[in-house]
Amino acid sequence: MVTISDQKSRSRHLIDLEIVSAIDLIPTSNLSETMLMESRENQEKMIPKIDVTEMFPVTFEERVVPSGSSAGGGLAAVLALYIRDQKEFEIHHLRLRSPMLDDRTGIWPEHPYAGEYVWTKRSNYFGWKSVLVH
């Protein structure tokens, strides 16, 4: 993985000086099928599978909270729109974390400042190619 401080940047001047050192700590990598599979395996090992109802007094009630990260964020957004349009019940809360909502950042012509930090153009292309199977 390469950090932004290790490479020549076209857009470093656009980052606020107060946070540029934090951005330097976040590795930038190009997502691939192999990396995706390894990430999924590692995540399963890190997150323990527990039943919170055994640990805490939990009550259940008719609330819907679509939530998701990355491609899951895009799916949660679509689900929220569907629920809204069906008018059967209301959404209690919507949580989207770095949602993939727009595939246009992965097409030409390339924007001179897009895809240098954390999520590269190549990773974005891979992500949308995986979702938008032709």
PDB file of C-alpha atoms in Angstrom:
ATOM      1  CA  MET A   1       0.000   0.000   0.000  1.00  0.00           C
ATOM      2  CA  VAL A   2       1.092   3.520  -0.764  1.00  0.00           C
ATOM      3  CA  THR A   3       0.370   6.574   1.326  1.00  0.00           C
ATOM      4  CA  ILE A   4      -0.212   9.916  -0.338  1.00  0.00           C
ATOM      5  CA  SER A   5       3.066  11.236   1.058  1.00  0.00           C
ATOM      6  CA  ASP A   6       4.865   8.452  -0.881  1.00  0.00           C
ATOM      7  CA  GLN A   7       3.518   9.506  -4.262  1.00  0.00           C
ATOM      8  CA  LYS A   8       3.352  12.636  -6.356  1.00  0.00           C
ATOM      9  CA  SER A   9      -0.011  14.247  -5.684  1.00  0.00           C
ATOM     10  CA  ARG A  10      -2.094  16.344  -8.059  1.00  0.00           C
ATOM     11  CA  SER A  11      -4.476  17.473  -5.360  1.00  0.00           C
ATOM     12  CA  ARG A  12      -2.592  17.638  -2.071  1.00  0.00           C
ATOM     13  CA  HIS A  13      -2.896  21.432  -2.159  1.00  0.00           C
ATOM     14  CA  LEU A  14      -6.683  21.054  -1.827  1.00  0.00           C
ATOM     15  CA  ILE A  15      -6.477  19.317   1.564  1.00  0.00           C
ATOM     16  CA  ASP A  16      -6.789  21.473   4.662  1.00  0.00           C
ATOM     17  CA  LEU A  17      -3.388  21.762   6.351  1.00  0.00           C
ATOM     18  CA  GLU A  18      -4.948  20.779   9.688  1.00  0.00           C
ATOM     19  CA  ILE A  19      -5.877  17.302   8.416  1.00  0.00           C
ATOM     20  CA  VAL A  20      -3.262  16.526   5.771  1.00  0.00           C
ATOM     21  CA  SER A  21      -1.095  14.609   8.256  1.00  0.00           C
ATOM     22  CA  ALA A  22      -4.091  12.434   9.183  1.00  0.00           C
ATOM     23  CA  ILE A  23      -4.745  11.717   5.497  1.00  0.00           C
ATOM     24  CA  ASP A  24      -1.113  10.625   5.194  1.00  0.00           C
ATOM     25  CA  LEU A  25      -1.768   7.900   7.785  1.00  0.00           C
ATOM     26  CA  ILE A  26      -4.542   6.273   5.748  1.00  0.00           C
ATOM     27  CA  PRO A  27      -3.148   3.793   3.230  1.00  0.00           C
ATOM     28  CA  THR A  28      -4.245   4.112  -0.373  1.00  0.00           C
ATOM     29  CA  SER A  29      -4.612   0.866  -2.243  1.00  0.00           C
ATOM     30  CA  ASN A  30      -6.241  -0.456  -5.360  1.00  0.00           C
ATOM     31  CA  LEU A  31      -9.044  -2.878  -4.613  1.00  0.00           C
ATOM     32  CA  SER A  32      -8.929  -6.226  -6.384  1.00  0.00           C
ATOM     33  CA  GLU A  33     -10.854  -9.476  -6.161  1.00  0.00           C
ATOM     34  CA  THR A  34      -8.059 -11.079  -4.124  1.00  0.00           C
ATOM     35  CA  MET A  35      -7.898  -8.136  -1.717  1.00  0.00           C
ATOM     36  CA  LEU A  36     -11.691  -8.175  -1.346  1.00  0.00           C
ATOM     37  CA  MET A  37     -11.755 -11.879  -0.431  1.00  0.00           C
ATOM     38  CA  GLU A  38      -8.918 -11.452   2.085  1.00  0.00           C
ATOM     39  CA  SER A  39     -10.681  -8.467   3.637  1.00  0.00           C
ATOM     40  CA  ARG A  40     -13.920 -10.432   4.045  1.00  0.00           C
ATOM     41  CA  GLU A  41     -12.100 -13.357   5.660  1.00  0.00           C
ATOM     42  CA  ASN A  42     -10.226 -11.076   8.065  1.00  0.00           C
ATOM     43  CA  GLN A  43     -13.380  -9.196   8.988  1.00  0.00           C
ATOM     44  CA  GLU A  44     -15.193 -12.423   9.860  1.00  0.00           C
ATOM     45  CA  LYS A  45     -12.322 -13.394  12.165  1.00  0.00           C
ATOM     46  CA  MET A  46     -12.262  -9.985  13.884  1.00  0.00           C
ATOM     47  CA  ILE A  47     -15.974  -9.628  14.575  1.00  0.00           C
ATOM     48  CA  PRO A  48     -17.223 -12.116  17.152  1.00  0.00           C
ATOM     49  CA  LYS A  49     -20.599 -13.659  16.494  1.00  0.00           C
ATOM     50  CA  ILE A  50     -22.604 -13.060  19.641  1.00  0.00           C
ATOM     51  CA  ASP A  51     -26.242 -12.969  20.563  1.00  0.00           C
ATOM     52  CA  VAL A  52     -26.741  -9.660  22.367  1.00  0.00           C
ATOM     53  CA  THR A  53     -30.065 -10.875  23.763  1.00  0.00           C
ATOM     54  CA  GLU A  54     -28.098 -13.290  25.961  1.00  0.00           C
ATOM     55  CA  MET A  55     -25.901 -10.488  27.307  1.00  0.00           C
ATOM     56  CA  PHE A  56     -28.356  -7.601  27.706  1.00  0.00           C
ATOM     57  CA  PRO A  57     -32.054  -7.185  28.433  1.00  0.00           C
ATOM     58  CA  VAL A  58     -33.344  -6.418  24.963  1.00  0.00           C
ATOM     59  CA  THR A  59     -36.852  -5.614  23.823  1.00  0.00           C
ATOM     60  CA  PHE A  60     -37.904  -5.593  20.195  1.00  0.00           C
ATOM     61  CA  GLU A  61     -40.292  -3.094  18.478  1.00  0.00           C
ATOM     62  CA  GLU A  62     -41.851  -2.242  14.408  1.00  0.00           C
ATOM     63  CA  ARG A  63     -38.553   0.227  13.701  1.00  0.00           C
ATOM     64  CA  VAL A  64     -36.654  -0.001  10.400  1.00  0.00           C
ATOM     65  CA  VAL A  65     -33.086   1.311  10.202  1.00  0.00           C
ATOM     66  CA  PRO A  66     -31.451   0.759   6.814  1.00  0.00           C
ATOM     67  CA  SER A  67     -27.707   0.969   7.203  1.00  0.00           C
ATOM     68  CA  GLY A  68     -24.677   0.131   5.111  1.00  0.00           C
ATOM     69  CA  SER A  69     -21.133   0.927   4.125  1.00  0.00           C
ATOM     70  CA  SER A  70     -19.729   1.304   0.618  1.00  0.00           C
ATOM     71  CA  ALA A  71     -21.856  -0.756  -1.779  1.00  0.00           C
ATOM     72  CA  GLY A  72     -24.074  -1.657   1.193  1.00  0.00           C
ATOM     73  CA  GLY A  73     -24.655   2.069   1.691  1.00  0.00           C
ATOM     74  CA  GLY A  74     -25.947   2.322  -1.849  1.00  0.00           C
ATOM     75  CA  LEU A  75     -28.241  -0.652  -1.254  1.00  0.00           C
ATOM     76  CA  ALA A  76     -29.497   0.877   2.014  1.00  0.00           C
ATOM     77  CA  ALA A  77     -30.241   4.140   0.174  1.00  0.00           C
ATOM     78  CA  VAL A  78     -32.259   2.285  -2.473  1.00  0.00           C
ATOM     79  CA  LEU A  79     -34.128   0.374   0.233  1.00  0.00           C
ATOM     80  CA  ALA A  80     -34.938   3.654   1.998  1.00  0.00           C
ATOM     81  CA  LEU A  81     -36.371   5.098  -1.216  1.00  0.00           C
ATOM     82  CA  TYR A  82     -38.417   1.939  -1.780  1.00  0.00           C
ATOM     83  CA  ILE A  83     -39.827   2.030   1.772  1.00  0.00           C
ATOM     84  CA  ARG A  84     -40.658   5.711   1.356  1.00  0.00           C
ATOM     85  CA  ASP A  85     -42.448   5.105  -1.936  1.00  0.00           C
ATOM     86  CA  GLN A  86     -44.447   2.128  -0.603  1.00  0.00           C
ATOM     87  CA  LYS A  87     -45.759   4.239   2.322  1.00  0.00           C
ATOM     88  CA  GLU A  88     -46.400   1.136   4.463  1.00  0.00           C
ATOM     89  CA  PHE A  89     -44.253   2.315   7.371  1.00  0.00           C
ATOM     90  CA  GLU A  90     -41.640   4.932   8.191  1.00  0.00           C
ATOM     91  CA  ILE A  91     -37.902   4.664   8.475  1.00  0.00           C
ATOM     92  CA  HIS A  92     -36.706   5.358  11.998  1.00  0.00           C
ATOM     93  CA  HIS A  93     -33.145   6.170  11.000  1.00  0.00           C
ATOM     94  CA  LEU A  94     -30.906   5.909   7.920  1.00  0.00           C
ATOM     95  CA  ARG A  95     -27.142   5.408   8.244  1.00  0.00           C
ATOM     96  CA  LEU A  96     -24.977   5.532   5.139  1.00  0.00           C
ATOM     97  CA  ARG A  97     -21.209   5.241   5.582  1.00  0.00           C
ATOM     98  CA  SER A  98     -19.173   6.062   2.467  1.00  0.00           C
ATOM     99  CA  PRO A  99     -22.021   4.946   0.211  1.00  0.00           C
ATOM    100  CA  MET A 100     -21.389   4.101  -3.420  1.00  0.00           C
ATOM    101  CA  LEU A 101     -24.178   6.176  -4.896  1.00  0.00           C
ATOM    102  CA  ASP A 102     -22.788   7.397  -8.203  1.00  0.00           C
ATOM    103  CA  ASP A 103     -20.762   5.370 -10.690  1.00  0.00           C
ATOM    104  CA  ARG A 104     -19.758   8.423 -12.734  1.00  0.00           C
ATOM    105  CA  THR A 105     -16.534   8.929 -10.765  1.00  0.00           C
ATOM    106  CA  GLY A 106     -15.214   5.800 -12.438  1.00  0.00           C
ATOM    107  CA  ILE A 107     -15.661   6.906 -16.057  1.00  0.00           C
ATOM    108  CA  TRP A 108     -13.796   9.100 -18.503  1.00  0.00           C
ATOM    109  CA  PRO A 109     -12.742  11.827 -18.818  1.00  0.00           C
ATOM    110  CA  GLU A 110     -10.745  11.542 -15.632  1.00  0.00           C
ATOM    111  CA  HIS A 111     -11.112  14.388 -13.168  1.00  0.00           C
ATOM    112  CA  PRO A 112      -7.659  15.742 -12.283  1.00  0.00           C
ATOM    113  CA  TYR A 113      -8.269  15.532  -8.507  1.00  0.00           C
ATOM    114  CA  ALA A 114     -10.354  12.373  -8.174  1.00  0.00           C
ATOM    115  CA  GLY A 115      -9.105   9.141  -6.687  1.00  0.00           C
ATOM    116  CA  GLU A 116      -5.804  10.016  -5.064  1.00  0.00           C
ATOM    117  CA  TYR A 117      -6.670   9.397  -1.423  1.00  0.00           C
ATOM    118  CA  VAL A 118      -7.769   6.150   0.195  1.00  0.00           C
ATOM    119  CA  TRP A 119     -10.250   5.143  -2.554  1.00  0.00           C
ATOM    120  CA  THR A 120      -8.558   5.217  -5.958  1.00  0.00           C
ATOM    121  CA  LYS A 121     -10.088   5.429  -9.399  1.00  0.00           C
ATOM    122  CA  ARG A 122      -9.029   1.820  -9.972  1.00  0.00           C
ATOM    123  CA  SER A 123     -10.788   0.715  -6.757  1.00  0.00           C
ATOM    124  CA  ASN A 124     -13.902   2.635  -7.745  1.00  0.00           C
ATOM    125  CA  TYR A 125     -13.917   1.035 -11.182  1.00  0.00           C
ATOM    126  CA  PHE A 126     -13.526  -2.427  -9.618  1.00  0.00           C
ATOM    127  CA  GLY A 127     -16.345  -1.739  -7.171  1.00  0.00           C
ATOM    128  CA  TRP A 128     -18.798  -0.549  -9.807  1.00  0.00           C
ATOM    129  CA  LYS A 129     -17.759  -3.285 -12.241  1.00  0.00           C
ATOM    130  CA  SER A 130     -18.589  -5.791  -9.507  1.00  0.00           C
ATOM    131  CA  VAL A 131     -22.030  -4.243  -8.936  1.00  0.00           C
ATOM    132  CA  LEU A 132     -22.952  -3.362 -12.528  1.00  0.00           C
ATOM    133  CA  VAL A 133     -22.329  -6.708 -14.188  1.00  0.00           C
ATOM    134  CA  HIS A 134     -22.766  -6.304 -17.925  1.00  0.00           C
TER     135      HIS A 134
END
